[in-house]
mmCIF file of C-alpha atoms in Angstrom:
data_model
loop_
_atom_site.group_PDB
_atom_site.id
_atom_site.type_symbol
_atom_site.label_atom_id
_atom_site.label_comp_id
_atom_site.label_asym_id
_atom_site.label_seq_id
_atom_site.Cartn_x
_atom_site.Cartn_y
_atom_site.Cartn_z
ATOM 1 C CA UNK A 138 -46.962 54.110 53.459
ATOM 2 C CA UNK A 139 -44.027 55.147 52.045
ATOM 3 C CA UNK A 140 -44.072 57.842 49.528
ATOM 4 C CA UNK A 141 -43.378 58.740 46.139
ATOM 5 C CA UNK A 142 -39.299 58.451 46.036
ATOM 6 C CA UNK A 143 -39.210 56.509 49.121
ATOM 7 C CA UNK A 144 -36.505 53.889 48.667
ATOM 8 C CA UNK A 145 -36.959 50.535 51.004
ATOM 9 C CA UNK A 146 -33.820 48.846 52.800
ATOM 10 C CA UNK A 147 -32.546 46.038 50.367
ATOM 11 C CA UNK A 148 -30.472 43.255 51.854
ATOM 12 C CA UNK A 149 -27.283 42.308 50.298
ATOM 13 C CA UNK A 150 -26.205 38.670 49.311
ATOM 14 C CA UNK A 151 -25.902 37.860 53.066
ATOM 15 C CA UNK A 152 -29.429 38.746 54.171
ATOM 16 C CA UNK A 153 -28.085 42.194 55.675
ATOM 17 C CA UNK A 154 -29.675 45.329 55.120
ATOM 18 C CA UNK A 155 -27.469 46.793 52.594
ATOM 19 C CA UNK A 156 -25.588 50.538 53.180
ATOM 20 C CA UNK A 157 -26.751 53.489 51.070
ATOM 21 C CA UNK A 158 -24.414 54.487 48.768
ATOM 22 C CA UNK A 159 -23.439 58.334 49.023
ATOM 23 C CA UNK A 160 -23.607 60.650 46.519
ATOM 24 C CA UNK A 161 -20.569 60.810 44.190
ATOM 25 C CA UNK A 162 -19.477 57.161 45.539
ATOM 26 C CA UNK A 163 -18.452 54.356 43.488
ATOM 27 C CA UNK A 164 -21.683 52.403 42.312
ATOM 28 C CA UNK A 165 -20.070 48.746 43.779
ATOM 29 C CA UNK A 166 -21.086 45.310 43.282
ATOM 30 C CA UNK A 167 -22.506 45.025 46.545
ATOM 31 C CA UNK A 168 -24.773 47.788 45.927
ATOM 32 C CA UNK A 169 -25.465 46.791 42.264
ATOM 33 C CA UNK A 170 -26.655 43.437 43.539
ATOM 34 C CA UNK A 171 -28.919 45.144 46.389
ATOM 35 C CA UNK A 172 -30.836 47.013 43.570
ATOM 36 C CA UNK A 173 -31.405 44.109 41.800
ATOM 37 C CA UNK A 174 -35.140 42.409 41.535
ATOM 38 C CA UNK A 175 -34.922 39.025 43.364
ATOM 39 C CA UNK A 176 -34.919 36.695 40.609
ATOM 40 C CA UNK A 177 -32.130 38.915 38.973
ATOM 41 C CA UNK A 178 -30.119 38.493 41.830
ATOM 42 C CA UNK A 179 -30.382 34.613 42.212
ATOM 43 C CA UNK A 180 -28.727 34.299 38.399
ATOM 44 C CA UNK A 181 -26.160 36.970 39.432
ATOM 45 C CA UNK A 182 -25.231 34.457 42.308
ATOM 46 C CA UNK A 183 -25.592 31.368 40.527
ATOM 47 C CA UNK A 184 -23.126 33.103 38.234
ATOM 48 C CA UNK A 185 -20.600 33.990 40.396
ATOM 49 C CA UNK A 186 -20.319 30.864 41.942
ATOM 50 C CA UNK A 187 -20.181 29.519 38.408
ATOM 51 C CA UNK A 188 -17.398 31.578 37.711
ATOM 52 C CA UNK A 189 -15.462 30.879 40.962
ATOM 53 C CA UNK A 190 -16.017 26.879 39.986
ATOM 54 C CA UNK A 191 -14.391 27.567 36.146
ATOM 55 C CA UNK A 192 -11.688 29.159 37.488
ATOM 56 C CA UNK A 193 -10.800 26.233 40.092
ATOM 57 C CA UNK A 194 -11.269 24.313 37.409
ATOM 58 C CA UNK A 195 -8.797 26.280 34.807
ATOM 59 C CA UNK A 196 -6.140 26.006 37.374
ATOM 60 C CA UNK A 197 -6.479 22.167 37.742
ATOM 61 C CA UNK A 198 -6.153 22.047 33.973
ATOM 62 C CA UNK A 199 -3.345 23.590 34.212
ATOM 63 C CA UNK A 200 -1.753 21.302 36.381
ATOM 64 C CA UNK A 201 -3.371 18.409 34.221
ATOM 65 C CA UNK A 202 -0.669 16.310 33.039
ATOM 66 C CA UNK A 203 -3.268 14.390 31.116
ATOM 67 C CA UNK A 204 -4.067 17.386 29.307
ATOM 68 C CA UNK A 205 -0.559 18.572 28.357
ATOM 69 C CA UNK A 206 0.522 15.246 26.865
ATOM 70 C CA UNK A 207 -3.102 14.844 24.571
ATOM 71 C CA UNK A 208 -2.008 18.330 23.347
ATOM 72 C CA UNK A 209 1.728 17.149 23.065
ATOM 73 C CA UNK A 210 0.503 14.117 21.105
ATOM 74 C CA UNK A 211 -1.618 16.322 18.444
ATOM 75 C CA UNK A 212 1.595 18.306 17.873
ATOM 76 C CA UNK A 213 3.433 15.317 17.328
ATOM 77 C CA UNK A 214 1.099 14.130 14.635
ATOM 78 C CA UNK A 215 1.352 17.571 13.047
ATOM 79 C CA UNK A 216 5.536 17.184 13.397
ATOM 80 C CA UNK A 217 5.156 20.535 15.308
ATOM 81 C CA UNK A 218 8.022 19.332 17.488
ATOM 82 C CA UNK A 219 9.239 22.332 19.624
ATOM 83 C CA UNK A 220 4.962 22.905 20.481
ATOM 84 C CA UNK A 221 5.148 19.062 21.354
ATOM 85 C CA UNK A 222 8.385 19.123 23.145
ATOM 86 C CA UNK A 223 6.903 21.975 25.250
ATOM 87 C CA UNK A 224 3.762 20.321 25.788
ATOM 88 C CA UNK A 225 5.424 16.825 26.948
ATOM 89 C CA UNK A 226 7.791 19.055 29.591
ATOM 90 C CA UNK A 227 4.571 20.389 31.565
ATOM 91 C CA UNK A 228 2.961 17.248 31.159
ATOM 92 C CA UNK A 229 6.128 16.003 33.358
ATOM 93 C CA UNK A 230 5.706 19.187 35.310
ATOM 94 C CA UNK A 231 1.912 18.923 36.070
ATOM 95 C CA UNK A 232 -0.019 16.714 38.384
ATOM 96 C CA UNK A 233 1.312 13.262 36.737
ATOM 97 C CA UNK A 234 -2.149 11.679 37.273
ATOM 98 C CA UNK A 235 -2.465 9.010 35.471
ATOM 99 C CA UNK A 236 1.101 7.844 36.467
ATOM 100 C CA UNK A 237 2.044 6.637 33.281
ATOM 101 C CA UNK A 238 2.317 10.348 31.612
ATOM 102 C CA UNK A 239 5.615 10.837 33.332
ATOM 103 C CA UNK A 240 7.016 7.475 31.424
ATOM 104 C CA UNK A 241 5.085 8.078 28.193
ATOM 105 C CA UNK A 242 6.137 11.843 28.245
ATOM 106 C CA UNK A 243 9.611 10.827 28.670
ATOM 107 C CA UNK A 244 9.148 8.511 25.673
ATOM 108 C CA UNK A 245 7.507 10.688 23.311
ATOM 109 C CA UNK A 246 10.739 13.634 23.902
ATOM 110 C CA UNK A 247 13.011 10.828 22.997
ATOM 111 C CA UNK A 248 10.983 9.898 19.725
ATOM 112 C CA UNK A 249 11.231 14.074 19.334
ATOM 113 C CA UNK A 250 15.102 13.856 19.769
ATOM 114 C CA UNK A 251 15.654 10.980 17.281
ATOM 115 C CA UNK A 252 13.396 13.023 14.416
ATOM 116 C CA UNK A 253 15.796 15.698 15.010
ATOM 117 C CA UNK A 254 18.645 14.217 15.049
ATOM 118 C CA UNK A 255 19.458 14.523 18.627
ATOM 119 C CA UNK A 256 20.517 10.788 19.372
ATOM 120 C CA UNK A 257 22.501 11.308 23.062
ATOM 121 C CA UNK A 258 19.112 13.073 24.398
ATOM 122 C CA UNK A 259 16.837 10.486 23.074
ATOM 123 C CA UNK A 260 18.710 7.816 24.820
ATOM 124 C CA UNK A 261 18.421 10.050 27.812
ATOM 125 C CA UNK A 262 14.756 10.164 27.618
ATOM 126 C CA UNK A 263 14.250 6.762 26.555
ATOM 127 C CA UNK A 264 16.159 5.914 29.929
ATOM 128 C CA UNK A 265 13.910 8.024 31.910
ATOM 129 C CA UNK A 266 10.840 6.429 30.590
ATOM 130 C CA UNK A 267 12.051 3.048 31.566
ATOM 131 C CA UNK A 268 13.066 3.946 35.123
ATOM 132 C CA UNK A 269 9.811 5.836 35.238
ATOM 133 C CA UNK A 270 7.960 2.589 33.517
ATOM 134 C CA UNK A 271 9.621 0.503 36.550
ATOM 135 C CA UNK A 272 9.107 2.906 39.115
ATOM 136 C CA UNK A 273 5.336 2.930 38.215
ATOM 137 C CA UNK A 274 4.977 -0.773 38.448
ATOM 138 C CA UNK A 275 6.772 -1.148 41.887
ATOM 139 C CA UNK A 276 5.017 1.727 43.161
ATOM 140 C CA UNK A 277 2.032 -0.425 43.569
ATOM 141 C CA UNK A 278 3.664 -3.651 43.949
ATOM 142 C CA UNK A 279 7.031 -2.872 45.838
ATOM 143 C CA UNK A 280 10.421 -4.666 45.380
ATOM 144 C CA UNK A 281 10.476 -8.290 46.428
ATOM 145 C CA UNK A 282 11.942 -9.066 49.867
ATOM 146 C CA UNK A 283 13.067 -12.616 48.814
ATOM 147 C CA UNK A 284 12.979 -13.596 44.935
ATOM 148 C CA UNK A 285 14.865 -16.244 42.729
ATOM 149 C CA UNK A 286 15.624 -16.336 39.818
ATOM 150 C CA UNK A 287 13.722 -17.941 37.112
ATOM 151 C CA UNK A 288 14.810 -20.629 34.940
ATOM 152 C CA UNK A 289 15.531 -21.021 31.153
ATOM 153 C CA UNK A 290 13.879 -24.096 29.154
ATOM 154 C CA UNK A 291 16.275 -25.822 27.180
ATOM 155 C CA UNK A 292 14.612 -24.789 24.085
ATOM 156 C CA UNK A 293 14.991 -21.301 24.969
ATOM 157 C CA UNK A 294 18.452 -21.528 25.954
ATOM 158 C CA UNK A 295 19.322 -23.018 22.185
ATOM 159 C CA UNK A 296 17.737 -20.159 20.828
ATOM 160 C CA UNK A 297 19.468 -17.553 22.651
ATOM 161 C CA UNK A 298 16.026 -16.004 23.605
ATOM 162 C CA UNK A 299 16.182 -12.772 26.379
ATOM 163 C CA UNK A 300 14.337 -10.001 27.386
ATOM 164 C CA UNK A 301 11.787 -9.360 29.726
ATOM 165 C CA UNK A 302 8.254 -10.825 30.459
ATOM 166 C CA UNK A 303 5.730 -8.474 31.912
ATOM 167 C CA UNK A 304 3.148 -9.613 34.525
ATOM 168 C CA UNK A 305 0.304 -8.323 36.267
ATOM 169 C CA UNK A 306 -0.999 -9.454 39.614
ATOM 170 C CA UNK A 307 -1.886 -8.985 42.845
ATOM 171 C CA UNK A 308 -0.297 -9.194 46.168
ATOM 172 C CA UNK A 309 -2.092 -10.718 49.167
ATOM 173 C CA UNK A 310 -1.914 -10.387 52.709
ATOM 174 C CA UNK A 311 0.293 -13.149 52.740
ATOM 175 C CA UNK A 312 2.743 -11.782 50.605
ATOM 176 C CA UNK A 313 2.415 -13.490 47.620
ATOM 177 C CA UNK A 314 1.461 -12.987 44.149
ATOM 178 C CA UNK A 315 -2.036 -14.348 43.007
ATOM 179 C CA UNK A 316 -3.821 -13.961 39.567
ATOM 180 C CA UNK A 317 -0.894 -13.756 37.583
ATOM 181 C CA UNK A 318 -1.142 -12.638 33.854
ATOM 182 C CA UNK A 319 1.304 -12.521 31.338
ATOM 183 C CA UNK A 320 1.199 -8.625 29.815
ATOM 184 C CA UNK A 321 4.007 -8.983 27.297
ATOM 185 C CA UNK A 322 5.726 -12.502 26.625
ATOM 186 C CA UNK A 323 9.100 -13.404 25.434
ATOM 187 C CA UNK A 324 7.514 -17.417 24.240
ATOM 188 C CA UNK A 325 9.146 -20.525 24.445
ATOM 189 C CA UNK A 326 8.214 -21.655 28.020
ATOM 190 C CA UNK A 327 9.574 -18.537 29.618
ATOM 191 C CA UNK A 328 6.342 -16.809 30.283
ATOM 192 C CA UNK A 329 5.383 -19.809 32.196
ATOM 193 C CA UNK A 330 8.803 -20.259 33.906
ATOM 194 C CA UNK A 331 8.325 -16.607 35.182
ATOM 195 C CA UNK A 332 4.979 -16.980 36.190
ATOM 196 C CA UNK A 333 6.320 -20.025 38.138
ATOM 197 C CA UNK A 334 9.501 -17.857 39.729
ATOM 198 C CA UNK A 335 7.016 -14.685 40.862
ATOM 199 C CA UNK A 336 4.754 -17.511 42.985
ATOM 200 C CA UNK A 337 7.708 -17.869 44.828
ATOM 201 C CA UNK A 338 8.803 -14.517 45.326
ATOM 202 C CA UNK A 339 7.734 -12.972 48.620
ATOM 203 C CA UNK A 340 6.695 -9.294 48.975
ATOM 204 C CA UNK A 341 5.780 -6.716 51.804
ATOM 205 C CA UNK A 342 2.076 -7.801 52.670
ATOM 206 C CA UNK A 343 -0.165 -5.374 51.023
ATOM 207 C CA UNK A 344 -3.179 -5.907 49.326
ATOM 208 C CA UNK A 345 -2.173 -3.906 46.051
ATOM 209 C CA UNK A 346 -2.380 -4.848 42.140
ATOM 210 C CA UNK A 347 0.548 -3.891 39.622
ATOM 211 C CA UNK A 348 3.029 -5.022 37.171
ATOM 212 C CA UNK A 349 6.138 -7.365 37.632
ATOM 213 C CA UNK A 350 8.660 -7.397 35.322
ATOM 214 C CA UNK A 351 10.796 -10.776 34.816
ATOM 215 C CA UNK A 352 14.265 -10.635 33.164
ATOM 216 C CA UNK A 353 16.106 -13.211 31.315
ATOM 217 C CA UNK A 354 19.559 -13.007 30.302
ATOM 218 C CA UNK A 355 22.220 -15.756 28.871
ATOM 219 C CA UNK A 356 25.261 -16.192 30.779
ATOM 220 C CA UNK A 357 27.360 -15.640 27.243
ATOM 221 C CA UNK A 358 26.566 -13.605 24.531
ATOM 222 C CA UNK A 359 29.007 -13.807 21.293
ATOM 223 C CA UNK A 360 26.623 -12.510 18.661
ATOM 224 C CA UNK A 361 25.479 -8.872 18.436
ATOM 225 C CA UNK A 362 22.204 -10.359 17.203
ATOM 226 C CA UNK A 363 19.468 -10.974 20.049
ATOM 227 C CA UNK A 364 16.312 -12.730 19.882
ATOM 228 C CA UNK A 365 13.712 -11.128 22.094
ATOM 229 C CA UNK A 366 10.546 -12.235 21.209
ATOM 230 C CA UNK A 367 9.307 -15.592 19.579
ATOM 231 C CA UNK A 368 5.183 -16.328 18.470
ATOM 232 C CA UNK A 369 3.903 -19.528 17.005
ATOM 233 C CA UNK A 370 0.599 -18.982 15.509
ATOM 234 C CA UNK A 371 -0.440 -23.256 15.743
ATOM 235 C CA UNK A 372 -3.693 -23.725 14.725
ATOM 236 C CA UNK A 373 -6.129 -25.731 16.777
ATOM 237 C CA UNK A 374 -5.018 -29.513 17.074
ATOM 238 C CA UNK A 375 -1.680 -28.904 15.886
ATOM 239 C CA UNK A 376 1.889 -28.634 18.016
ATOM 240 C CA UNK A 377 3.958 -26.345 17.112
ATOM 241 C CA UNK A 378 7.672 -26.373 15.528
ATOM 242 C CA UNK A 379 10.666 -26.934 18.034
ATOM 243 C CA UNK A 380 13.929 -25.050 17.825
ATOM 244 C CA UNK A 381 16.562 -27.610 17.013
ATOM 245 C CA UNK A 382 19.580 -25.231 15.924
ATOM 246 C CA UNK A 383 19.598 -21.337 15.809
ATOM 247 C CA UNK A 384 23.236 -20.371 14.622
ATOM 248 C CA UNK A 385 23.977 -16.772 15.135
ATOM 249 C CA UNK A 386 26.984 -14.916 13.474
ATOM 250 C CA UNK A 387 29.911 -13.812 15.327
ATOM 251 C CA UNK A 388 31.219 -10.567 15.669
ATOM 252 C CA UNK A 389 29.634 -7.927 13.514
ATOM 253 C CA UNK A 390 27.489 -10.752 11.402
ATOM 254 C CA UNK A 391 26.260 -8.122 8.660
ATOM 255 C CA UNK A 392 26.328 -8.291 5.099
ATOM 256 C CA UNK A 393 28.416 -5.786 3.184
ATOM 257 C CA UNK A 394 25.083 -3.479 2.417
ATOM 258 C CA UNK A 395 24.520 -3.021 6.204
ATOM 259 C CA UNK A 396 28.495 -2.372 7.198
ATOM 260 C CA UNK A 397 27.803 1.209 7.024
ATOM 261 C CA UNK A 398 24.525 1.514 8.215
ATOM 262 C CA UNK A 399 26.050 -0.944 11.424
ATOM 263 C CA UNK A 400 29.100 1.547 12.184
ATOM 264 C CA UNK A 401 26.423 4.565 12.368
ATOM 265 C CA UNK A 402 24.175 2.255 14.611
ATOM 266 C CA UNK A 403 27.059 1.503 16.832
ATOM 267 C CA UNK A 404 28.621 5.131 16.845
ATOM 268 C CA UNK A 405 25.606 6.377 18.064
ATOM 269 C CA UNK A 406 24.802 3.641 20.821
ATOM 270 C CA UNK A 407 21.389 2.500 19.371
ATOM 271 C CA UNK A 408 19.795 -0.846 18.506
ATOM 272 C CA UNK A 409 18.435 -2.080 15.109
ATOM 273 C CA UNK A 410 14.917 -3.567 15.144
ATOM 274 C CA UNK A 411 13.465 -6.270 12.968
ATOM 275 C CA UNK A 412 10.114 -7.940 13.218
ATOM 276 C CA UNK A 413 9.872 -10.911 10.734
ATOM 277 C CA UNK A 414 6.920 -13.590 9.861
ATOM 278 C CA UNK A 415 7.774 -16.245 8.210
ATOM 279 C CA UNK A 416 6.642 -20.028 7.896
ATOM 280 C CA UNK A 417 8.294 -23.443 9.382
ATOM 281 C CA UNK A 418 7.603 -25.848 6.303
ATOM 282 C CA UNK A 419 7.110 -29.583 6.802
ATOM 283 C CA UNK A 420 10.545 -30.189 6.624
ATOM 284 C CA UNK A 421 11.596 -27.601 9.426
ATOM 285 C CA UNK A 422 12.807 -24.812 7.066
ATOM 286 C CA UNK A 423 11.697 -21.215 7.777
ATOM 287 C CA UNK A 424 10.354 -19.471 4.563
ATOM 288 C CA UNK A 425 7.874 -17.346 2.623
ATOM 289 C CA UNK A 426 9.365 -14.226 5.113
ATOM 290 C CA UNK A 427 7.848 -10.861 5.384
ATOM 291 C CA UNK A 428 9.305 -8.105 7.434
ATOM 292 C CA UNK A 429 6.576 -6.664 9.000
ATOM 293 C CA UNK A 430 8.685 -4.082 11.180
ATOM 294 C CA UNK A 431 12.422 -2.562 10.434
ATOM 295 C CA UNK A 432 13.948 0.293 12.075
ATOM 296 C CA UNK A 433 15.595 0.428 8.250
ATOM 297 C CA UNK A 434 15.083 -1.255 4.933
ATOM 298 C CA UNK A 435 18.229 -2.968 5.513
ATOM 299 C CA UNK A 436 18.114 -4.646 8.853
ATOM 300 C CA UNK A 437 14.719 -6.382 7.440
ATOM 301 C CA UNK A 438 16.813 -8.309 4.692
ATOM 302 C CA UNK A 439 19.587 -8.799 7.429
ATOM 303 C CA UNK A 440 17.318 -10.420 9.849
ATOM 304 C CA UNK A 441 15.966 -12.635 7.443
ATOM 305 C CA UNK A 442 19.524 -14.034 6.414
ATOM 306 C CA UNK A 443 19.923 -14.807 9.762
ATOM 307 C CA UNK A 444 16.649 -16.771 10.841
ATOM 308 C CA UNK A 445 16.921 -18.356 7.178
ATOM 309 C CA UNK A 446 19.674 -20.260 8.685
ATOM 310 C CA UNK A 447 17.409 -21.690 11.480
ATOM 311 C CA UNK A 448 16.065 -25.293 11.507
ATOM 312 C CA UNK A 449 13.231 -26.921 13.891
ATOM 313 C CA UNK A 450 11.193 -29.879 14.061
ATOM 314 C CA UNK A 451 8.325 -29.321 12.223
ATOM 315 C CA UNK A 452 4.553 -28.712 13.437
ATOM 316 C CA UNK A 453 2.583 -32.039 13.865
ATOM 317 C CA UNK A 454 -1.127 -32.836 13.222
ATOM 318 C CA UNK A 455 -2.280 -36.897 13.827
ATOM 319 C CA UNK A 456 1.357 -37.669 13.185
ATOM 320 C CA UNK A 457 1.813 -35.704 9.824
ATOM 321 C CA UNK A 458 4.266 -32.288 9.405
ATOM 322 C CA UNK A 459 2.525 -29.376 8.555
ATOM 323 C CA UNK A 460 3.684 -25.926 7.861
ATOM 324 C CA UNK A 461 3.256 -23.646 11.143
ATOM 325 C CA UNK A 462 3.554 -19.709 10.743
ATOM 326 C CA UNK A 463 5.614 -18.153 12.857
ATOM 327 C CA UNK A 464 6.626 -14.483 14.102
ATOM 328 C CA UNK A 465 10.406 -12.953 15.570
ATOM 329 C CA UNK A 466 11.446 -10.005 16.828
ATOM 330 C CA UNK A 467 15.565 -9.150 16.790
ATOM 331 C CA UNK A 468 17.742 -6.442 17.422
ATOM 332 C CA UNK A 469 21.293 -5.955 16.553
ATOM 333 C CA UNK A 470 23.887 -3.549 18.691
ATOM 334 C CA UNK A 471 25.321 -4.279 21.676
ATOM 335 C CA UNK A 472 26.228 -7.472 23.007
ATOM 336 C CA UNK A 473 24.684 -7.407 26.061
ATOM 337 C CA UNK A 474 21.153 -6.011 26.801
ATOM 338 C CA UNK A 475 20.212 -3.868 29.282
ATOM 339 C CA UNK A 476 16.480 -2.799 30.619
ATOM 340 C CA UNK A 477 16.757 0.742 29.094
ATOM 341 C CA UNK A 478 17.951 -0.674 26.096
ATOM 342 C CA UNK A 479 15.052 -3.181 25.803
ATOM 343 C CA UNK A 480 12.477 -0.852 27.040
ATOM 344 C CA UNK A 481 13.278 1.529 23.776
ATOM 345 C CA UNK A 482 12.879 -1.657 21.586
ATOM 346 C CA UNK A 483 9.330 -2.892 22.933
ATOM 347 C CA UNK A 484 7.950 0.636 22.324
ATOM 348 C CA UNK A 485 9.616 0.842 19.051
ATOM 349 C CA UNK A 486 8.506 -2.721 17.889
ATOM 350 C CA UNK A 487 4.828 -2.127 19.667
ATOM 351 C CA UNK A 488 4.120 0.692 17.500
ATOM 352 C CA UNK A 489 1.962 0.019 14.557
ATOM 353 C CA UNK A 490 3.949 0.852 11.205
ATOM 354 C CA UNK A 491 2.998 4.083 9.842
ATOM 355 C CA UNK A 492 1.657 3.779 6.049
ATOM 356 C CA UNK A 493 4.255 4.008 3.704
ATOM 357 C CA UNK A 494 2.227 6.468 1.385
ATOM 358 C CA UNK A 495 2.665 9.109 4.134
ATOM 359 C CA UNK A 496 6.419 8.624 4.528
ATOM 360 C CA UNK A 497 9.237 9.325 2.383
ATOM 361 C CA UNK A 498 12.155 6.559 2.609
ATOM 362 C CA UNK A 499 14.902 7.558 4.570
ATOM 363 C CA UNK A 500 18.435 7.752 4.054
ATOM 364 C CA UNK A 501 20.911 8.697 6.919
ATOM 365 C CA UNK A 502 23.884 10.939 6.383
ATOM 366 C CA UNK A 503 26.979 11.770 8.576
ATOM 367 C CA UNK A 504 27.897 15.732 8.552
ATOM 368 C CA UNK A 505 31.418 16.256 9.512
ATOM 369 C CA UNK A 506 32.678 18.983 12.027
ATOM 370 C CA UNK A 507 33.077 21.159 8.716
ATOM 371 C CA UNK A 508 29.338 21.035 7.956
ATOM 372 C CA UNK A 509 29.930 19.241 5.096
ATOM 373 C CA UNK A 510 28.972 15.577 4.301
ATOM 374 C CA UNK A 511 32.039 13.326 3.553
ATOM 375 C CA UNK A 512 30.335 10.826 1.131
ATOM 376 C CA UNK A 513 26.836 12.464 -0.278
ATOM 377 C CA UNK A 514 24.069 10.043 -1.259
ATOM 378 C CA UNK A 515 21.647 10.476 -3.814
ATOM 379 C CA UNK A 516 18.594 12.576 -3.665
ATOM 380 C CA UNK A 517 16.725 9.946 -5.244
ATOM 381 C CA UNK A 518 15.973 6.451 -4.552
ATOM 382 C CA UNK A 519 14.673 4.468 -6.945
ATOM 383 C CA UNK A 520 13.090 8.054 -9.077
ATOM 384 C CA UNK A 521 11.498 8.578 -5.630
ATOM 385 C CA UNK A 522 12.577 11.927 -3.600
ATOM 386 C CA UNK A 523 13.662 10.641 -0.400
ATOM 387 C CA UNK A 524 14.073 12.632 3.029
ATOM 388 C CA UNK A 525 17.579 12.902 4.275
ATOM 389 C CA UNK A 526 18.487 12.491 8.526
ATOM 390 C CA UNK A 527 21.720 13.985 9.662
ATOM 391 C CA UNK A 528 23.396 13.348 12.453
ATOM 392 C CA UNK A 529 23.890 16.723 14.081
ATOM 393 C CA UNK A 530 21.671 18.846 16.274
ATOM 394 C CA UNK A 531 19.050 20.817 14.425
ATOM 395 C CA UNK A 532 16.678 23.193 16.594
ATOM 396 C CA UNK A 533 16.530 21.418 19.398
ATOM 397 C CA UNK A 534 13.325 21.816 21.575
ATOM 398 C CA UNK A 535 13.430 24.051 24.189
#
């Protein structure tokens, strides 16, 4: 029978007998656990296991591109550009899971540089975003072993429609694309021609799904105006209008009010954008214009002036001409567009416009090397304060 003061041997976490602690020996974890009642020891063991798991989760989170990307978006919405840029860079340094975080992080960095007047750095980020986006699409699909160029429709050639049709589909064991669907259209029959062309492309046999970009480029281009998307919203039973004339101004093709803005856009190597909604009336004449999106207000007016000169065969229903809504997207800039340029434009135009009440009208000024503004603009526009955007580096995010 154990006597008073007798301490029976305890067992540690492994079940072995605990070593007795000598007088003066530090009271360690092993000794502590050994002296715990059974139910307390069980709880302690579970807690230690949870701690190990939580440490692993925290380490995974530190490498999570998605978590950093989401934080970056929050900071960007708060216009905390420095913190947002840091988070997007951490996302690029993380595990890049899901893969789209790479292209999207480059894109968001480009927007930060744009917002802080660092246009060259913005263009570089947009270029990397495009490369990452195409690489992500081709990562699963792979480059085609054999391909044929897609054909233009006569209407698209007349309208000088150009850009990228983005298809989604699956490559089968036979090396051909199946189940093709249009993810980003161009219009005027080019979407259908893109599908027909890709059906003839031959890929490395591999059962995978992904995105397939199909490029359409006109052989010659004389104008700085580019039509990059057309969509008619003809009601059921109505044949849509058809382009019969789409004249573009030669050269700069701008009115006097847009010349200064045009020189600025050309100087920094950017593209001006505009999305217009209008009706093609019973006589084939476009009217009732609405500017749905524009990089600057002046580009909406300039694009309207261009499209206002176009002519169509009107929409028809039961042999009677009817008005049909239409939406077009145009850009102004270099005479020849490349993939990175278009990727940047599509990202901008596909974004929902911000509420006008939350954004002040913006006026651009050019700051000279001496730090002065050669031609200052008024600080009020129609009695309202405006935000002044300079074209020099301002606190670049590190």
